[in-house]
């Protein structure tokens, strides 16, 4: 059974990580494309038409392939986690059904209108359509995170006849953990989208290709990046405070806190020794640790020693994932604000070192987001539903050979999709904008 649990966790983790390579770019990039469409509808400047077409093409590639990876993930609740589905189906099924019936149909319907109605609808209607796609992607994220939020912090339920049943839909949709997770995830996705556009723009600016087009694109993405990178630490901080309240074991693992204490310092340098339940620490800031977890410099923080050993997560995985994510967040903040300085001084195009740094950093937001989800999911262990159902109780009664077979197939299938996605994105990103099509459309509108 231990091997079945381990392999099932590996399979679901692989599926989620592959799928999540598409999701944040979809959420982040669609906002930028919608803004460009709106600016074109408002001003009729051809550059905005070119921008919406170029970045919209990259968005469409990522969107279509992302949908494919998401479908197979949901089947695992029946194949690998049937006991979980029996116990949690009444609650988990509701938000997922709403996500499929409302969000997915909203975004797919208007995606079709935006893609195939180019020559049939007005620029204003096309801008409206892509904003509806953006709304749909955010609603989709909300309902999926609502389902996950219950797993992190169960609310609005009763246990009846050996299974959890929903008795307050209001409590489910107002779950504090889910809302903090939603805003943290969506804002972080904006960083992914902005760095994607900034990175490709930097590639062309270094080569002095379509300078006006890509400088404008860079500036638009930088504005979103400034907002998202600046807001993320504040949202993340409040999310951490909430986590300490509802999941003290995860919060303690995030900073490898062993002893329950008040007025806890924050250790800038800290190396956990999980075997001996202690840390090697240096460069401490008094009271800051308590403030980070309670919003009070004198606040009390629960340590891992006050939590049963069999209810603690893997400290090293959670700790290093969290620390790396935070370090990347600080780096993103510095990068976008220095970029803002260069833009204000009109030195962006003449700063190749900065542009190369942005180009080489383009994939780092993906890493940061997946590290964040590692903290969220690994930090919840050994529970699949915190405090209600352990992961060992949730797996299907299947053999290890069956999981290995399906896992191998999933890895091969998803790897092919990722390769196709990257090849298409690189191909069209390097090709640059199609100025001829935009000029032709502009002349048609004038006539």
XYZ file of C-alpha atoms in Angstrom:
447
model
C 0.000 0.000 0.000
C 2.876 2.364 0.756
C 4.183 1.935 -2.790
C 0.712 2.539 -4.255
C 0.361 5.756 -2.232
C 3.806 6.955 -3.277
C 3.283 6.212 -6.976
C -0.208 7.743 -6.956
C 1.179 10.909 -5.400
C 3.975 10.997 -7.977
C 1.504 10.560 -10.831
C -0.790 13.316 -9.611
C 2.174 15.625 -8.934
C 3.533 15.041 -12.441
C 0.108 15.718 -13.945
C -0.373 18.916 -11.948
C 3.114 20.252 -12.668
C 2.766 19.617 -16.395
C -0.675 21.222 -16.478
C 0.505 24.155 -14.417
C 3.134 24.999 -17.021
C 0.214 26.258 -19.150
C -2.231 27.714 -16.624
C -0.351 30.765 -15.236
C 0.648 31.969 -18.702
C -2.982 31.706 -19.827
C -4.178 33.765 -16.851
C -1.401 36.358 -17.111
C -1.088 36.765 -20.863
C -4.805 37.113 -21.598
C -4.932 40.324 -19.513
C -2.240 41.890 -21.684
C -3.889 40.771 -24.928
C -7.241 42.128 -23.735
C -5.637 45.487 -22.930
C -4.091 45.632 -26.408
C -7.408 44.780 -28.051
C -9.101 47.487 -26.004
C -6.513 50.067 -26.983
C -6.951 49.206 -30.637
C -10.740 49.461 -30.394
C -10.361 52.803 -28.632
C -7.615 54.426 -30.743
C -7.507 52.385 -33.985
C -3.715 52.647 -33.897
C -2.290 49.881 -36.074
C 0.465 49.020 -33.619
C -2.130 47.851 -31.094
C -3.695 45.670 -33.791
C -0.277 44.146 -34.483
C 0.351 43.630 -30.784
C -2.992 41.965 -30.117
C -2.454 39.654 -33.091
C 1.136 38.726 -32.211
C 0.693 38.147 -28.494
C -2.786 36.726 -29.070
C -1.337 34.031 -31.305
C 1.075 32.965 -28.564
C -1.763 33.044 -26.041
C -3.939 30.849 -28.282
C -1.232 28.200 -28.652
C -0.773 28.000 -24.902
C -4.534 28.051 -24.220
C -5.399 25.171 -26.549
C -2.622 22.870 -25.348
C -3.372 23.764 -21.727
C -6.976 22.616 -22.062
C -5.777 19.191 -23.221
C -3.513 18.705 -20.187
C -6.270 19.669 -17.769
C -8.779 17.071 -18.953
C -6.718 14.001 -18.024
C -5.968 15.340 -14.539
C -9.580 15.067 -13.394
C -9.820 11.394 -14.360
C -7.296 10.541 -11.652
C -9.864 11.218 -8.945
C -11.628 8.085 -10.156
C -8.621 5.985 -11.128
C -6.027 6.717 -8.418
C -8.061 8.372 -5.663
C -11.405 6.576 -5.613
C -11.573 6.420 -1.799
C -11.086 10.173 -1.697
C -13.839 10.606 -4.282
C -16.231 8.463 -2.239
C -15.512 10.415 0.938
C -15.335 13.898 -0.585
C -17.437 13.694 -3.740
C -20.402 15.594 -2.318
C -18.193 18.609 -1.566
C -15.415 18.400 -4.141
C -17.796 17.826 -7.037
C -19.782 21.055 -6.594
C -17.052 23.645 -7.363
C -15.584 21.491 -10.147
C -19.007 21.167 -11.776
C -19.536 24.943 -11.596
C -16.055 25.488 -13.049
C -16.851 23.261 -16.022
C -20.414 24.479 -16.639
C -19.786 28.205 -16.106
C -16.130 29.157 -16.417
C -15.014 26.721 -19.109
C -18.043 27.356 -21.320
C -17.655 31.108 -20.841
C -14.008 31.189 -21.847
C -14.319 28.614 -24.637
C -17.371 30.307 -26.206
C -15.822 33.748 -26.265
C -12.444 32.292 -27.238
C -14.098 30.923 -30.352
C -15.742 34.281 -31.037
C -12.425 36.101 -30.607
C -10.434 33.640 -32.730
C -12.847 33.011 -35.601
C -14.884 36.210 -35.589
C -11.992 38.458 -36.550
C -13.515 39.514 -39.883
C -17.112 39.249 -38.692
C -17.294 41.322 -35.506
C -16.249 44.876 -34.702
C -13.027 45.745 -32.817
C -15.100 46.680 -29.770
C -16.895 43.343 -29.786
C -13.586 41.549 -30.251
C -12.162 43.404 -27.246
C -15.258 42.452 -25.254
C -14.846 38.803 -26.284
C -11.241 38.558 -25.083
C -12.150 40.255 -21.792
C -14.798 37.560 -21.335
C -12.095 34.961 -21.941
C -10.021 36.672 -19.249
C -13.010 36.654 -16.902
C -13.576 32.965 -17.615
C -9.974 32.017 -16.840
C -10.161 33.827 -13.502
C -13.527 32.272 -12.620
C -12.087 28.880 -13.530
C -9.147 29.470 -11.194
C -11.510 30.597 -8.439
C -13.638 27.439 -8.452
C -10.691 25.066 -8.719
C -8.991 26.849 -5.833
C -12.267 26.771 -3.889
C -12.179 22.976 -4.166
C -8.527 22.885 -3.174
C -9.162 25.374 -0.387
C -11.530 22.924 1.275
C -8.770 20.305 1.218
C -6.499 22.816 2.942
C -9.073 24.192 5.410
C -12.345 22.203 5.593
C -15.410 24.351 6.289
C -19.182 24.093 5.849
C -19.447 20.303 6.139
C -20.773 17.492 8.285
C -19.555 13.899 8.453
C -22.516 11.608 7.868
C -22.623 7.898 6.980
C -18.858 7.732 6.794
C -18.424 10.569 4.282
C -18.149 14.345 4.291
C -21.269 16.148 3.108
C -21.739 19.820 2.328
C -24.126 21.639 4.652
C -23.157 25.272 3.943
C -22.335 26.329 0.398
C -21.812 29.878 1.715
C -19.017 28.759 4.041
C -17.426 26.813 1.187
C -17.270 29.836 -1.131
C -16.171 32.256 1.619
C -13.366 30.005 2.884
C -10.597 32.420 3.929
C -7.803 30.051 2.892
C -9.233 29.672 -0.610
C -9.501 33.423 -1.161
C -5.951 34.115 -0.009
C -4.740 31.294 -2.240
C -6.780 32.614 -5.180
C -5.391 36.136 -5.067
C -1.867 34.878 -4.443
C -2.094 32.503 -7.419
C -3.711 34.935 -9.860
C -1.376 37.826 -9.050
C 1.608 35.487 -9.393
C 0.221 34.415 -12.784
C 0.339 38.053 -13.839
C 4.069 37.967 -13.105
C 4.381 34.929 -15.380
C 2.494 36.700 -18.184
C 4.390 39.961 -17.832
C 7.816 38.269 -17.763
C 6.838 36.203 -20.816
C 6.091 39.343 -22.819
C 9.062 41.235 -21.377
C 11.416 38.342 -22.126
C 10.377 37.955 -25.771
C 10.414 41.733 -26.207
C 13.908 41.849 -24.714
C 15.042 39.197 -27.207
C 13.990 41.387 -30.133
C 15.195 44.643 -28.578
C 18.676 43.187 -28.104
C 18.683 42.459 -31.836
C 17.151 45.850 -32.703
C 14.172 44.185 -34.409
C 10.825 46.027 -34.556
C 12.103 48.301 -31.818
C 9.001 50.515 -31.504
C 6.690 47.483 -31.386
C 8.625 45.543 -28.767
C 9.514 48.573 -26.666
C 5.804 49.354 -26.410
C 5.031 45.721 -25.611
C 7.747 45.688 -22.957
C 6.364 48.822 -21.325
C 2.810 47.438 -21.172
C 4.014 44.165 -19.659
C 6.289 46.028 -17.263
C 3.294 47.974 -15.895
C 1.511 44.699 -15.112
C 4.728 43.240 -13.712
C 5.220 46.247 -11.426
C 1.745 45.857 -10.008
C 1.952 42.076 -9.584
C 5.505 41.857 -8.218
C 4.813 44.673 -5.739
C 1.466 43.276 -4.590
C 2.641 39.677 -4.226
C 4.681 40.122 -0.994
C 1.718 41.781 0.761
C -0.766 39.139 -0.395
C 1.707 36.373 0.370
C 2.269 37.754 3.864
C -1.448 37.725 4.675
C -1.722 34.251 3.178
C 1.075 33.148 5.515
C -0.692 34.627 8.543
C -3.880 32.790 7.601
C -1.926 29.563 7.064
C -0.427 29.814 10.555
C -3.970 29.997 11.939
C -5.513 27.092 10.037
C -2.469 24.899 9.256
C 0.133 25.437 12.003
C 2.166 22.408 10.876
C 2.639 23.815 7.381
C 3.472 27.280 8.707
C 6.061 25.829 11.093
C 7.640 23.792 8.291
C 7.882 26.868 6.035
C 10.502 28.352 8.370
C 11.549 25.134 10.150
C 10.198 26.376 13.498
C 10.740 23.655 16.105
C 9.925 25.379 19.377
C 6.655 27.175 20.114
C 7.605 30.712 21.048
C 6.542 34.326 21.355
C 8.528 37.324 20.092
C 10.150 34.986 17.577
C 13.042 36.385 15.505
C 13.436 35.885 11.775
C 16.646 34.150 10.750
C 17.961 35.365 7.387
C 20.355 32.417 7.241
C 18.910 29.151 8.519
C 19.741 25.534 7.679
C 17.282 22.948 9.056
C 18.490 19.786 10.754
C 15.250 17.820 10.701
C 16.828 14.677 12.180
C 17.819 16.493 15.360
C 14.906 18.980 15.253
C 17.069 22.086 15.247
C 18.536 24.685 12.850
C 21.876 26.305 12.144
C 20.986 29.999 12.277
C 22.653 33.362 11.657
C 21.742 37.003 10.961
C 18.537 37.207 12.980
C 16.042 40.072 13.075
C 14.281 40.271 16.486
C 10.470 39.972 16.592
C 10.217 39.745 12.802
C 9.348 36.032 12.773
C 6.328 36.557 15.014
C 5.220 39.496 12.892
C 5.438 37.438 9.703
C 3.102 34.791 11.115
C 0.777 36.760 13.378
C 0.984 40.437 12.306
C 2.145 41.022 15.863
C 5.833 41.261 16.860
C 4.924 39.653 20.198
C 2.720 36.950 18.659
C 2.887 33.267 19.506
C 3.994 30.839 16.775
C 3.396 27.092 17.078
C 6.505 24.930 16.690
C 6.749 21.467 15.133
C 7.606 19.827 18.467
C 4.046 20.582 19.619
C 2.630 18.733 16.602
C 2.546 14.895 16.508
C 5.361 13.469 14.378
C 2.924 11.558 12.173
C 1.099 14.809 11.359
C 4.124 16.815 10.252
C 4.998 17.465 6.603
C 8.457 16.914 5.113
C 10.247 19.918 6.571
C 13.108 20.087 4.070
C 10.833 20.036 1.015
C 8.521 22.712 2.409
C 11.291 24.889 3.870
C 13.567 25.048 0.817
C 10.649 25.408 -1.611
C 9.316 28.328 0.424
C 12.670 30.054 0.832
C 13.499 29.731 -2.865
C 10.074 31.073 -3.830
C 10.524 34.104 -1.574
C 14.045 34.758 -2.904
C 12.712 34.683 -6.466
C 9.923 37.073 -5.500
C 12.481 39.562 -4.189
C 14.462 39.193 -7.417
C 11.358 39.856 -9.548
C 10.622 42.950 -7.490
C 14.128 44.331 -8.018
C 14.084 43.509 -11.735
C 10.796 45.254 -12.554
C 11.559 48.355 -10.498
C 14.957 48.726 -12.132
C 13.208 48.315 -15.470
C 10.788 51.077 -14.483
C 13.787 53.304 -13.745
C 15.287 52.586 -17.179
C 11.980 53.278 -18.920
C 11.586 56.591 -17.109
C 15.141 57.560 -18.109
C 14.518 56.354 -21.689
C 17.463 53.961 -21.383
C 15.700 50.626 -21.844
C 16.736 49.938 -25.446
C 20.311 51.005 -24.717
C 20.649 48.660 -21.724
C 21.557 45.255 -23.213
C 22.691 43.772 -19.896
C 19.329 44.451 -18.313
C 17.485 43.118 -21.364
C 19.561 39.932 -21.243
C 18.778 39.564 -17.532
C 15.059 39.833 -18.326
C 15.380 37.334 -21.182
C 17.218 34.795 -19.042
C 14.727 35.314 -16.200
C 11.666 34.637 -18.341
C 11.083 31.125 -16.996
C 11.827 31.871 -13.337
C 8.225 32.893 -12.490
C 7.146 29.388 -13.560
C 9.626 27.955 -11.087
C 8.422 30.276 -8.330
C 4.775 29.333 -8.867
C 5.452 25.615 -8.877
C 7.513 25.995 -5.717
C 4.542 27.794 -4.166
C 2.256 24.909 -5.026
C 4.830 22.497 -3.630
C 4.615 24.381 -0.333
C 0.804 24.287 -0.454
C 0.467 20.596 -1.292
C 3.505 19.021 0.384
C 2.897 21.227 3.424
C -0.600 19.735 3.842
C 0.755 16.197 4.141
C 0.124 13.677 5.571
C -3.458 14.874 5.057
C -5.286 14.850 1.733
C -8.054 16.799 3.501
C -6.512 18.615 6.437
C -7.585 17.069 9.719
C -10.213 14.837 8.076
C -8.634 12.276 5.777
C -5.045 11.135 5.430
C -3.482 10.517 2.034
C -2.962 6.834 2.826
C -6.737 6.464 3.218
C -7.586 8.123 -0.093
C -5.945 5.918 -2.720
C -7.696 3.428 -4.977
C -7.300 -0.325 -4.396
C -5.088 -0.813 -7.463
C -1.686 -2.361 -8.112
C 1.632 -0.595 -8.491
C 2.061 -1.991 -12.016
C -1.141 -0.264 -13.135
C 0.105 3.091 -11.845
C 3.536 2.644 -13.444
C 1.872 1.888 -16.787
C -0.408 4.964 -16.669
C 2.358 7.178 -15.270
C 4.682 6.230 -18.121
C 1.971 7.001 -20.643
C 1.185 10.356 -19.028
C 4.823 11.422 -18.966
C 5.267 10.545 -22.646
C 2.016 12.237 -23.679
C 2.621 15.397 -21.666
C 6.244 15.621 -22.757
C 5.133 15.585 -26.390
C 2.639 18.382 -25.648
C 5.247 20.464 -23.826
C 7.713 20.044 -26.688
C 5.024 21.035 -29.189
C 4.070 24.052 -27.080
C 7.649 25.253 -26.710
C 8.452 24.713 -30.386
C 5.393 26.650 -31.526
C 5.938 29.466 -29.037
C 9.614 29.797 -29.964
C 8.823 29.673 -33.683
C 6.211 32.428 -33.627
C 7.960 34.489 -30.945
C 11.136 34.654 -33.030
C 9.192 35.436 -36.208
C 7.868 38.692 -34.769
C 4.653 40.531 -35.670
C 2.869 40.263 -39.003
C 2.750 43.918 -40.019
C 1.248 43.276 -43.464
C -1.967 41.791 -42.074
C -2.395 44.648 -39.619
C -1.844 47.317 -42.269
C -4.359 45.622 -44.580
C -6.976 45.517 -41.820
C -6.290 49.152 -40.962
C -6.846 50.229 -44.578
C -10.109 48.261 -44.668
C -11.380 50.090 -41.568
C -10.420 53.457 -43.056
C -12.203 52.703 -46.317
